Tab-separated table of C-alpha atoms and ligand atoms in Angstrom:
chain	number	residue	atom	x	y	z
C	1	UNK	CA	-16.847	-12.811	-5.185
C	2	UNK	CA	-20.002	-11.091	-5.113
C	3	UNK	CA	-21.115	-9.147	-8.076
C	4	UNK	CA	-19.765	-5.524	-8.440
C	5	UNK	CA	-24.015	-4.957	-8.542
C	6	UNK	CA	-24.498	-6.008	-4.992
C	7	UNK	CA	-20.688	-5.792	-3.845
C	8	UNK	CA	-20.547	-4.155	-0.791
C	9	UNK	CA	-17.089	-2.814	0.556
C	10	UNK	CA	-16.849	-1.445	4.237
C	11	UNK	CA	-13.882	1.034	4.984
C	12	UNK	CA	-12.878	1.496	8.639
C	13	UNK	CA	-10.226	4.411	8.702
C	14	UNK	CA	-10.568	6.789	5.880
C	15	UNK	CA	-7.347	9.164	6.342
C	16	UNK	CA	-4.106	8.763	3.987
C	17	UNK	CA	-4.991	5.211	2.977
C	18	UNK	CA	-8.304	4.886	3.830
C	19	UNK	CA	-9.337	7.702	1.872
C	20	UNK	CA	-7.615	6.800	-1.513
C	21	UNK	CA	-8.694	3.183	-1.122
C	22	UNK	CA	-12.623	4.735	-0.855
C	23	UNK	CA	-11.511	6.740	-3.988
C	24	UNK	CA	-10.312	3.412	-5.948
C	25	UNK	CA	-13.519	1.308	-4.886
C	26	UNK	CA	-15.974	4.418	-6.238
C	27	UNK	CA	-14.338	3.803	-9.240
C	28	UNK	CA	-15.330	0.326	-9.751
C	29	UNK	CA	-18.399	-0.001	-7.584
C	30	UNK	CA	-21.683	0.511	-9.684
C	31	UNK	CA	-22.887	3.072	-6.769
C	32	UNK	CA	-21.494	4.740	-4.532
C	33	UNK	CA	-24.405	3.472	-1.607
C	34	UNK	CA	-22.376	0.105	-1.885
C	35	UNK	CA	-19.626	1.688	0.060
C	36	UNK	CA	-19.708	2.545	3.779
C	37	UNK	CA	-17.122	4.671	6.048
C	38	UNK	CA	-16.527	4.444	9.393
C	39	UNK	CA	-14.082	6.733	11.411
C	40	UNK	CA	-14.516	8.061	14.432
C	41	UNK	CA	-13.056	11.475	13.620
C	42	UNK	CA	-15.536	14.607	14.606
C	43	UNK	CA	-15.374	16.613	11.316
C	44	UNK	CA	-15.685	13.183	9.159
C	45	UNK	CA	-18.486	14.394	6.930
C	46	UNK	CA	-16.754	17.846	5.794
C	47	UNK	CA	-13.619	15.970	5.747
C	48	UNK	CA	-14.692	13.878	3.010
C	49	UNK	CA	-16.843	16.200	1.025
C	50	UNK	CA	-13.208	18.719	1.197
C	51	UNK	CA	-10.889	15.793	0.945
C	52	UNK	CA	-12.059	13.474	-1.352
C	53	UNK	CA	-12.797	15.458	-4.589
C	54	UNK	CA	-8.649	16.332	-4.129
C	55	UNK	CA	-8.324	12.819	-5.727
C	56	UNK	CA	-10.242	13.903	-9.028
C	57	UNK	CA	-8.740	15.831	-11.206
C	58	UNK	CA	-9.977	16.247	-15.648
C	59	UNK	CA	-8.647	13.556	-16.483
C	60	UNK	CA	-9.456	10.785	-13.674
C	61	UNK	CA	-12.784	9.122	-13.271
C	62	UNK	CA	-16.141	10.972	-13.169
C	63	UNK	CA	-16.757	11.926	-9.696
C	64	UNK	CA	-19.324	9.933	-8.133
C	65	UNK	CA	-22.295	11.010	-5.858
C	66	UNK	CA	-20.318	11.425	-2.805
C	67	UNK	CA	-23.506	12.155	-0.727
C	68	UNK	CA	-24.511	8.345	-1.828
C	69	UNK	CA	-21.394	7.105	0.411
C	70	UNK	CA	-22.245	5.688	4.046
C	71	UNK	CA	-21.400	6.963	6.685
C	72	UNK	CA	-21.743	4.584	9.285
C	73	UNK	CA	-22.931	5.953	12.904
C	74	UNK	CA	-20.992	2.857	14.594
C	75	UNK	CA	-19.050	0.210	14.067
C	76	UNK	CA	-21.465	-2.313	13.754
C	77	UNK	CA	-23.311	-0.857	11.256
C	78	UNK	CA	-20.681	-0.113	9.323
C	79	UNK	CA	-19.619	-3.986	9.699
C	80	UNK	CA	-22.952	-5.739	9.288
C	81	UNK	CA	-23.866	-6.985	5.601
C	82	UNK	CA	-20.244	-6.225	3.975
C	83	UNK	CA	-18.762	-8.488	1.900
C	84	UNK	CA	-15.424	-6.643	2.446
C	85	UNK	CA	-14.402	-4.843	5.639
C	86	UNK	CA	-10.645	-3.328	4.928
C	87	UNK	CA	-9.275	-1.240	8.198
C	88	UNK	CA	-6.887	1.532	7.713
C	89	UNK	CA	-6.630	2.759	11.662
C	90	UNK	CA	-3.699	4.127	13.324
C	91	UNK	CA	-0.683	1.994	13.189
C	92	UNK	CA	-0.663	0.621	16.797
C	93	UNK	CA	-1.597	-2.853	17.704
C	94	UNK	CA	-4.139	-2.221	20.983
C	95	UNK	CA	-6.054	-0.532	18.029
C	96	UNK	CA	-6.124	-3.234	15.751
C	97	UNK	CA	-6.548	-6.071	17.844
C	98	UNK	CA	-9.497	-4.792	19.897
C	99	UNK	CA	-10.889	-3.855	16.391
C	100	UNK	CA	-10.520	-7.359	15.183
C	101	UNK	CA	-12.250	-8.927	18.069
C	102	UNK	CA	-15.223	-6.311	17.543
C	103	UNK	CA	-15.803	-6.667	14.264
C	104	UNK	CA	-15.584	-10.017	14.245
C	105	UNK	CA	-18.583	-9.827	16.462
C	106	UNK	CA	-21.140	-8.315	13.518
C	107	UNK	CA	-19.752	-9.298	10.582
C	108	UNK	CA	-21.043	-11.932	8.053
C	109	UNK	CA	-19.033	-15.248	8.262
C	110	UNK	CA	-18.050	-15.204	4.819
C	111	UNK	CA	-16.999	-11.415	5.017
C	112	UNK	CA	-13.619	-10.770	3.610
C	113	UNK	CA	-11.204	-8.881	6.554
C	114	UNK	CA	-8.448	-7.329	5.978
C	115	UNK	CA	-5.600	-4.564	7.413
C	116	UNK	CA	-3.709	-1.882	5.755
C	117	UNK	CA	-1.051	-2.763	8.057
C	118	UNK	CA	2.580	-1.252	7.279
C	119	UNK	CA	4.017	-3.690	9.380
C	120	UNK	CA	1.864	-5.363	12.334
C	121	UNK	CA	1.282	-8.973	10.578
C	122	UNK	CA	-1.709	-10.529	11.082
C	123	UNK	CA	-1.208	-13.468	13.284
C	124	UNK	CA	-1.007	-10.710	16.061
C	125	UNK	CA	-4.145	-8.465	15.288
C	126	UNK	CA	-6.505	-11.718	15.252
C	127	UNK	CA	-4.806	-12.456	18.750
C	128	UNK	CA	-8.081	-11.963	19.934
C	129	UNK	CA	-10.347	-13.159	17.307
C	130	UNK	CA	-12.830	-16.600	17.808
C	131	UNK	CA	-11.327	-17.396	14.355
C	132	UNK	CA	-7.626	-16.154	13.561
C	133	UNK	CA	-8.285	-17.741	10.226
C	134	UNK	CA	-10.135	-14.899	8.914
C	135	UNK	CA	-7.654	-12.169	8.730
C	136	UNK	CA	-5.645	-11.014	6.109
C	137	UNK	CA	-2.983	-8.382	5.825
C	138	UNK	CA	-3.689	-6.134	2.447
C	139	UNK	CA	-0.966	-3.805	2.659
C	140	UNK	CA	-0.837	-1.205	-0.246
C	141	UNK	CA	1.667	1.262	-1.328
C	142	UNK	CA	0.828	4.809	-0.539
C	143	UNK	CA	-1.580	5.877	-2.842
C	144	UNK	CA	-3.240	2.994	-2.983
C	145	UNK	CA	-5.630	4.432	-5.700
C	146	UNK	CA	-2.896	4.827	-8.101
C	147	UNK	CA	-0.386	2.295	-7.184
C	148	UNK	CA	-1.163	-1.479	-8.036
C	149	UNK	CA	0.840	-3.785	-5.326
C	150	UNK	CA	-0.973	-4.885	-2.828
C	151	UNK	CA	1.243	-7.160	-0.915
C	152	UNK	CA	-1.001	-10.094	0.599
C	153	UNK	CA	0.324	-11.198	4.077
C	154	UNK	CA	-1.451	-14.432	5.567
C	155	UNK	CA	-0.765	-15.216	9.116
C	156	UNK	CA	-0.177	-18.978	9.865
C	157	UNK	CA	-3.880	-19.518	10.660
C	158	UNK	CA	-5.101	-17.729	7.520
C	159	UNK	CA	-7.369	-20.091	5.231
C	160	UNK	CA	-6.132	-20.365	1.443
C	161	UNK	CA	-9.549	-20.011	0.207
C	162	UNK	CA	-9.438	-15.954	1.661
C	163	UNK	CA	-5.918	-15.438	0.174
C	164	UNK	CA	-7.574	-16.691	-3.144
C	165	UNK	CA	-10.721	-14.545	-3.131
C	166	UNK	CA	-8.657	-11.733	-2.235
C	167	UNK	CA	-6.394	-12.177	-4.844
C	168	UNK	CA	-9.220	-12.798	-7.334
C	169	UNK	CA	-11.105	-9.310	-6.488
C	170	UNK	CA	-7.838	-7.043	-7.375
C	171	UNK	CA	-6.497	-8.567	-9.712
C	172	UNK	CA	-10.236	-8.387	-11.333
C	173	UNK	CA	-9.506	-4.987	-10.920
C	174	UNK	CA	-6.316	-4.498	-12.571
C	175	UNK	CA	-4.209	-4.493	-9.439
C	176	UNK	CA	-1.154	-6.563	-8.319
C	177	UNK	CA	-1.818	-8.581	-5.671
C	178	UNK	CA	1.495	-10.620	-4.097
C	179	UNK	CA	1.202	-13.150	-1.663
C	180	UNK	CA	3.998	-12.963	1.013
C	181	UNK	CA	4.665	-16.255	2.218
C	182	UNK	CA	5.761	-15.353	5.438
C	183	UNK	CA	5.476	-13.277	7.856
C	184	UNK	CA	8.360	-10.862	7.839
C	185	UNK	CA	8.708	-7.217	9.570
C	186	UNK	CA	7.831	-4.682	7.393
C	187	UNK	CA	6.667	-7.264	4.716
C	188	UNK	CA	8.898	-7.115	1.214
C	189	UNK	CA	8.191	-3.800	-0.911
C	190	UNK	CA	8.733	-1.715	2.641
C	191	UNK	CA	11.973	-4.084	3.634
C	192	UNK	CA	13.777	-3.188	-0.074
C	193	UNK	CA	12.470	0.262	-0.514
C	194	UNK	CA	14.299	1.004	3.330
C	195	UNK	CA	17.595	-1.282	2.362
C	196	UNK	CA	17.404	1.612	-0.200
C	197	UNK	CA	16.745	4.400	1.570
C	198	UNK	CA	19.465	3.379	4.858
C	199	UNK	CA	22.274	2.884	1.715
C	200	UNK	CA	21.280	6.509	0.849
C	201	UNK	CA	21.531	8.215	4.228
C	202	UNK	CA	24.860	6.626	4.561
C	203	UNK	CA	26.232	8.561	1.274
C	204	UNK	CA	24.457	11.580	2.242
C	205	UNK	CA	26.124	11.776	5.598
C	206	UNK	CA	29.392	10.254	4.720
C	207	UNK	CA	29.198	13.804	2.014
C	208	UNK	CA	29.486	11.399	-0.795
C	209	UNK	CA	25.992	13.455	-2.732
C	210	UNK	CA	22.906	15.432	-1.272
C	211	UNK	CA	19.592	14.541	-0.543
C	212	UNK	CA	18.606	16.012	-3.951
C	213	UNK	CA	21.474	14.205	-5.646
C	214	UNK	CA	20.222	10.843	-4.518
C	215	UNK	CA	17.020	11.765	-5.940
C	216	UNK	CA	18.112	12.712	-9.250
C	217	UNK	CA	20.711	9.403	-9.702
C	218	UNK	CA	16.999	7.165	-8.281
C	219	UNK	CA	14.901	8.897	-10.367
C	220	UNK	CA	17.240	8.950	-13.796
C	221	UNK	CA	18.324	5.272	-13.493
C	222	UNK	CA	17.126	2.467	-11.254
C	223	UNK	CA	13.503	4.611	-11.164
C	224	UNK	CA	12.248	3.873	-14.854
C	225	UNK	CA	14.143	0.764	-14.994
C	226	UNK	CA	12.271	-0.692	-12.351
C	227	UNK	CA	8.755	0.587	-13.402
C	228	UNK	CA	9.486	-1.539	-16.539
C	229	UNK	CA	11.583	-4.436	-15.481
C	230	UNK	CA	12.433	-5.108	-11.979
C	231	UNK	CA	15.683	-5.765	-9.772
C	232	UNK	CA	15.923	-9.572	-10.924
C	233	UNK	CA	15.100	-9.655	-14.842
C	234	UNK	CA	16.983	-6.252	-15.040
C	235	UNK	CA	20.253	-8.070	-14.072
C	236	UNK	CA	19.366	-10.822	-15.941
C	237	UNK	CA	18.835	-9.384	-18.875
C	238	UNK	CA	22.598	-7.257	-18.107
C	239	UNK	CA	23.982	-10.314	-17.446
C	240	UNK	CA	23.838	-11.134	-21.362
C	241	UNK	CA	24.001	-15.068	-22.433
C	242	UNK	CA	24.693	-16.055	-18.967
C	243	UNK	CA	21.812	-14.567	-17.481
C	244	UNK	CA	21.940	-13.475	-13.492
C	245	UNK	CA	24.595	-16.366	-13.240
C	246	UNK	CA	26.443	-14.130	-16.262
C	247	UNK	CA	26.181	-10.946	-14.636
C	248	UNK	CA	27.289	-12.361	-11.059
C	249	UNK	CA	30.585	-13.885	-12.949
C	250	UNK	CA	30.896	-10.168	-14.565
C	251	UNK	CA	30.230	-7.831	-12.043
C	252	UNK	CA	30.002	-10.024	-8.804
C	253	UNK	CA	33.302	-9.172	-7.059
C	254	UNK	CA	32.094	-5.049	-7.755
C	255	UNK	CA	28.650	-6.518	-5.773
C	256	UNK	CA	30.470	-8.249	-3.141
C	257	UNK	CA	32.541	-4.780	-2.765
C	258	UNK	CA	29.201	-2.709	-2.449
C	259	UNK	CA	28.033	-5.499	0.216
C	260	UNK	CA	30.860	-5.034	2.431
C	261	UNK	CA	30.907	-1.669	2.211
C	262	UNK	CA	27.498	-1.044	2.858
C	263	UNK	CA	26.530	1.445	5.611
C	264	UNK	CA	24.724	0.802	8.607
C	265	UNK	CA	22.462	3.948	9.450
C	266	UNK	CA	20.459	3.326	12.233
C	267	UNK	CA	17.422	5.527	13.743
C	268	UNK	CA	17.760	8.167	16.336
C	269	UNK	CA	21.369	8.590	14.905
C	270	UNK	CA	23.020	11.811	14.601
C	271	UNK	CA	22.307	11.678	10.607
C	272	UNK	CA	19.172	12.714	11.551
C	273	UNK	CA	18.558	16.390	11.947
C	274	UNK	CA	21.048	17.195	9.509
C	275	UNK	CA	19.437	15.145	6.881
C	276	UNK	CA	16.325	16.068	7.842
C	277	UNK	CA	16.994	19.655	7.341
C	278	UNK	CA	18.569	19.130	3.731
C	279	UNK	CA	15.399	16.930	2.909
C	280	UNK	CA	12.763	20.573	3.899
C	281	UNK	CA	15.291	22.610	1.986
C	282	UNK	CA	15.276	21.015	-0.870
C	283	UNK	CA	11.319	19.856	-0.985
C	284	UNK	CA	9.329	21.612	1.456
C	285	UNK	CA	5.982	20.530	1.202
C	286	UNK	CA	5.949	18.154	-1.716
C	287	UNK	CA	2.365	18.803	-3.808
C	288	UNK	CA	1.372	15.007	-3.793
C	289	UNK	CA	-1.498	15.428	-6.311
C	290	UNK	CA	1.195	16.433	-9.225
C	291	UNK	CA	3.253	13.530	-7.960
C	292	UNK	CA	0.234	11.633	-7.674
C	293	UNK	CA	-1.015	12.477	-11.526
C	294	UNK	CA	2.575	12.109	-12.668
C	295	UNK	CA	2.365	8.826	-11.523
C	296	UNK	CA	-0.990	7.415	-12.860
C	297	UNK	CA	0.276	8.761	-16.351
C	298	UNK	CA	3.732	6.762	-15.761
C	299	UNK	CA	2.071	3.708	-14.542
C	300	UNK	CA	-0.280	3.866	-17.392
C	301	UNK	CA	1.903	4.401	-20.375
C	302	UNK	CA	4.269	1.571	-18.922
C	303	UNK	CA	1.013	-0.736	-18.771
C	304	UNK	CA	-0.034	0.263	-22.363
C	305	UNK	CA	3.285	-0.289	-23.888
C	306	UNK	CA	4.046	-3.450	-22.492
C	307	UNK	CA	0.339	-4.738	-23.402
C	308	UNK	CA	1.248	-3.196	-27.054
C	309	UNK	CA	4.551	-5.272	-26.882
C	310	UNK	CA	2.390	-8.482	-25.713
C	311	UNK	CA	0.134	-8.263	-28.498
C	312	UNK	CA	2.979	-7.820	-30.908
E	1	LIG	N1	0.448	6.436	5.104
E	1	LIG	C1	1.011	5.525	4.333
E	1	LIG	O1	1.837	5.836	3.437
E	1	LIG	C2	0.639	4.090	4.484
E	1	LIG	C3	-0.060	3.658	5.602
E	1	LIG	N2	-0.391	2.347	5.702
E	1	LIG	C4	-1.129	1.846	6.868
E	1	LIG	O2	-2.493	2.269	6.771
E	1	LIG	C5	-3.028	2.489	8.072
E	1	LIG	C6	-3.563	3.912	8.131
E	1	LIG	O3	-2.502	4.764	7.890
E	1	LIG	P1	-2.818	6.277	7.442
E	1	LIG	O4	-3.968	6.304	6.499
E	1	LIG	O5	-1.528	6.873	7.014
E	1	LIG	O6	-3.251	6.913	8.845
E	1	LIG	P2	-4.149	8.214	9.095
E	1	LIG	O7	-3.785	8.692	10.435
E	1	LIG	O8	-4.062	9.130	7.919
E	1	LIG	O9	-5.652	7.634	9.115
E	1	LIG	C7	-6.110	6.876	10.180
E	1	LIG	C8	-7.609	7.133	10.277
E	1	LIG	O10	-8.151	6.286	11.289
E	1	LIG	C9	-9.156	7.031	11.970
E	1	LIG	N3	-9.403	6.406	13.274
E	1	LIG	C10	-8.706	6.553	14.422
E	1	LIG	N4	-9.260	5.804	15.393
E	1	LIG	C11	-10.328	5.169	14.830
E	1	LIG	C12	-11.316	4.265	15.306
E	1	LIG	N5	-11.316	3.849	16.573
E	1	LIG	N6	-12.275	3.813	14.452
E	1	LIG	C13	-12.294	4.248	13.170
E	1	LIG	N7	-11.382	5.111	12.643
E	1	LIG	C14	-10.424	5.555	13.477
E	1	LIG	C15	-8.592	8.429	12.061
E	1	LIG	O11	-9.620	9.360	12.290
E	1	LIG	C16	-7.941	8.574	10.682
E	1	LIG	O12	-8.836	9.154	9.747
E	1	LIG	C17	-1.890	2.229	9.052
E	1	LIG	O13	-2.001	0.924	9.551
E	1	LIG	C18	-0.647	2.390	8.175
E	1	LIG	O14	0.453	1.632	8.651
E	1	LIG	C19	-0.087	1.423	4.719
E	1	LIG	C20	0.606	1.824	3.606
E	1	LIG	C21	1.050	3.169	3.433
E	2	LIG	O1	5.590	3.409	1.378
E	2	LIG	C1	4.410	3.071	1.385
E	2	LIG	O2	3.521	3.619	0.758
E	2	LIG	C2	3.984	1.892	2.185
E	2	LIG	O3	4.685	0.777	1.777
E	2	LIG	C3	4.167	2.034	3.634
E	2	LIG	O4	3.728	1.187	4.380
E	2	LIG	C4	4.942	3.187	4.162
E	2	LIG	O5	6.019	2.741	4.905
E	2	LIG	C5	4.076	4.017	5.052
E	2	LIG	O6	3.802	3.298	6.198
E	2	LIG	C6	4.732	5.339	5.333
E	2	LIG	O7	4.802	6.043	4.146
């Protein structure tokens, strides 16, 4: 991978995702003229200027020269010369697919591509491509400038040598990059995070807790145990001795119980409107950049310790 020095990292898409991504790369690119935006939206210039100094608060990184950012004109030249081109577009495959096709059009050979997808794998985006080979799915977790997974999600036709060089650039840049081996809907962090979140509707409906209980019980329990171990070596390490196998032999039949009885919420349901009223009573608007600084500090302090641990 090129040099940070002569690194240059195009960004098609800059709202939610495409934004905080621009805010991560300032942070490691050596100027800010080695990143270029394109979106087509009419107010883009203000938008960032207002927009992206929300990400920086005292105690992030110093905030760069935001005037030194590109802003490309068109999509080819946004596309020509980047090492990188990462697209964070609207969620709809005619989108992505007739982007694909265009881009591949300008860009270098060697040019890394990849989507922010949250679900549209690749193998049907490069549909249209010369060389389906070339794309990669890079899906983060919302905000990608704070939160390290970035799940990896070849298509078929996606050469190893990309899924290498991608994973080599984040985790360079103290990300987590996971390769998905296959190509499943919604990918793996999205699948288990809604397995969650349908189990939850289901006891909020069925007036087992609230909205805000479920929130509490995630947030006091399964929350900071998971930031520091996750699903698998957590029950492993309950399971004693015996391991997973132990804590199967132990608590299995209580599992197998929870299985069965699992509920089966399904969109468009009546749930809905009730739930979705509880959820604006009890948050209202939710002021991300608290839970977004909360966050960094979590995600930091669990890094720290477990390096301290590592080097004990
Ligand atoms: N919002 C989230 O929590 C997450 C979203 N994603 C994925 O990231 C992608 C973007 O999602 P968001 O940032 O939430 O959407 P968004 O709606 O906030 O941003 C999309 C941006 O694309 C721009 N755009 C629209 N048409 C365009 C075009 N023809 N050329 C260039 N730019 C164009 C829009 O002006 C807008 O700024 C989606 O594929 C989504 O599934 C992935 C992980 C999390
Ligand atoms: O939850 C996230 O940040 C991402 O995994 C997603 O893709 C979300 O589902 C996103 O699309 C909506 O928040």
């Amino acid at each position: 991978m090129d040099s940070n020095h002569d690194l240059k990292i195009t960004l098609i898409g800059t709202g939610t995702i495409g934004l905080s991504f621009a805010v991560f790369h300032l942070t490691h690119l050596k100027s800010p003229s080695q990143l270029t935006i394109y979106d087509t939206r009419p107010d883009l210039e203000k938008y960032i200027q207002d927009t992206l100094l929300s990400f920086y608060s005292s105690s992030s990184p110093p905030i760069p020269a935001i005037s030194e950012i590109n802003i490309a004109q068109s999509l080819k030249s946004a596309v020509e010369g980047a090492h990188i081109i990462q697209e964070s577009g609207p969620e709809n495959l005619p989108f992505k697919t007739a982007l694909w096709k265009e881009v591949e059009q300008h860009a270098t050979k060697d040019a890394l591509l990849w989507s922010s997808t949250s679900g549209i794998p690749a193998s049907q985006q490069s549909r249209e491509m010369q060389d389906t080979s070339r794309l990669l799915v890079v899906h983060p977790y919302n905000p990608p400038n704070i939160m390290p997974l970035l799940e990896l999600v070849p298509s078929p036709d996606t050469r190893a040598e990309l899924i290498e060089r991608t994973q080599e650039f984040w985790r360079a840049r103290g990300r987590v990059p996971v390769h998905i081996k296959k190509e499943v809907t919604g990918f793996v962090a999205n699948r288990l995070a809604f397995a969650l979140l349908r189990e939850a509707i289901h006891l909020v409906d069925a007036g087992v807790v609230t909205v805000a209980e479920v929130d509490d019980i995630v947030q006091n329990s399964m929350g900071p145990r998971w930031a520091v171990a996750g699903p698998f070596k957590s029950y492993h390490a309950g399971g004693g001795a015996g391991g997973l196998e132990g804590f199967f032999k132990n608590i299995g039949g209580t599992v197998q119980g929870c299985w069965d009885d699992a509920g089966r919420a399904n969109v468009g349901e009546e749930w809905e409107q009730r739930i979705f009223r509880e959820a604006e009573q009890s948050y209202g608007s939710v002021d991300t950049t608290e839970r977004d600084m909360i966050t960094r500090r979590v995600l930091e302090a669990v890094k720290l310790e477990k390096q301290t641990s590592k080097d004990d």
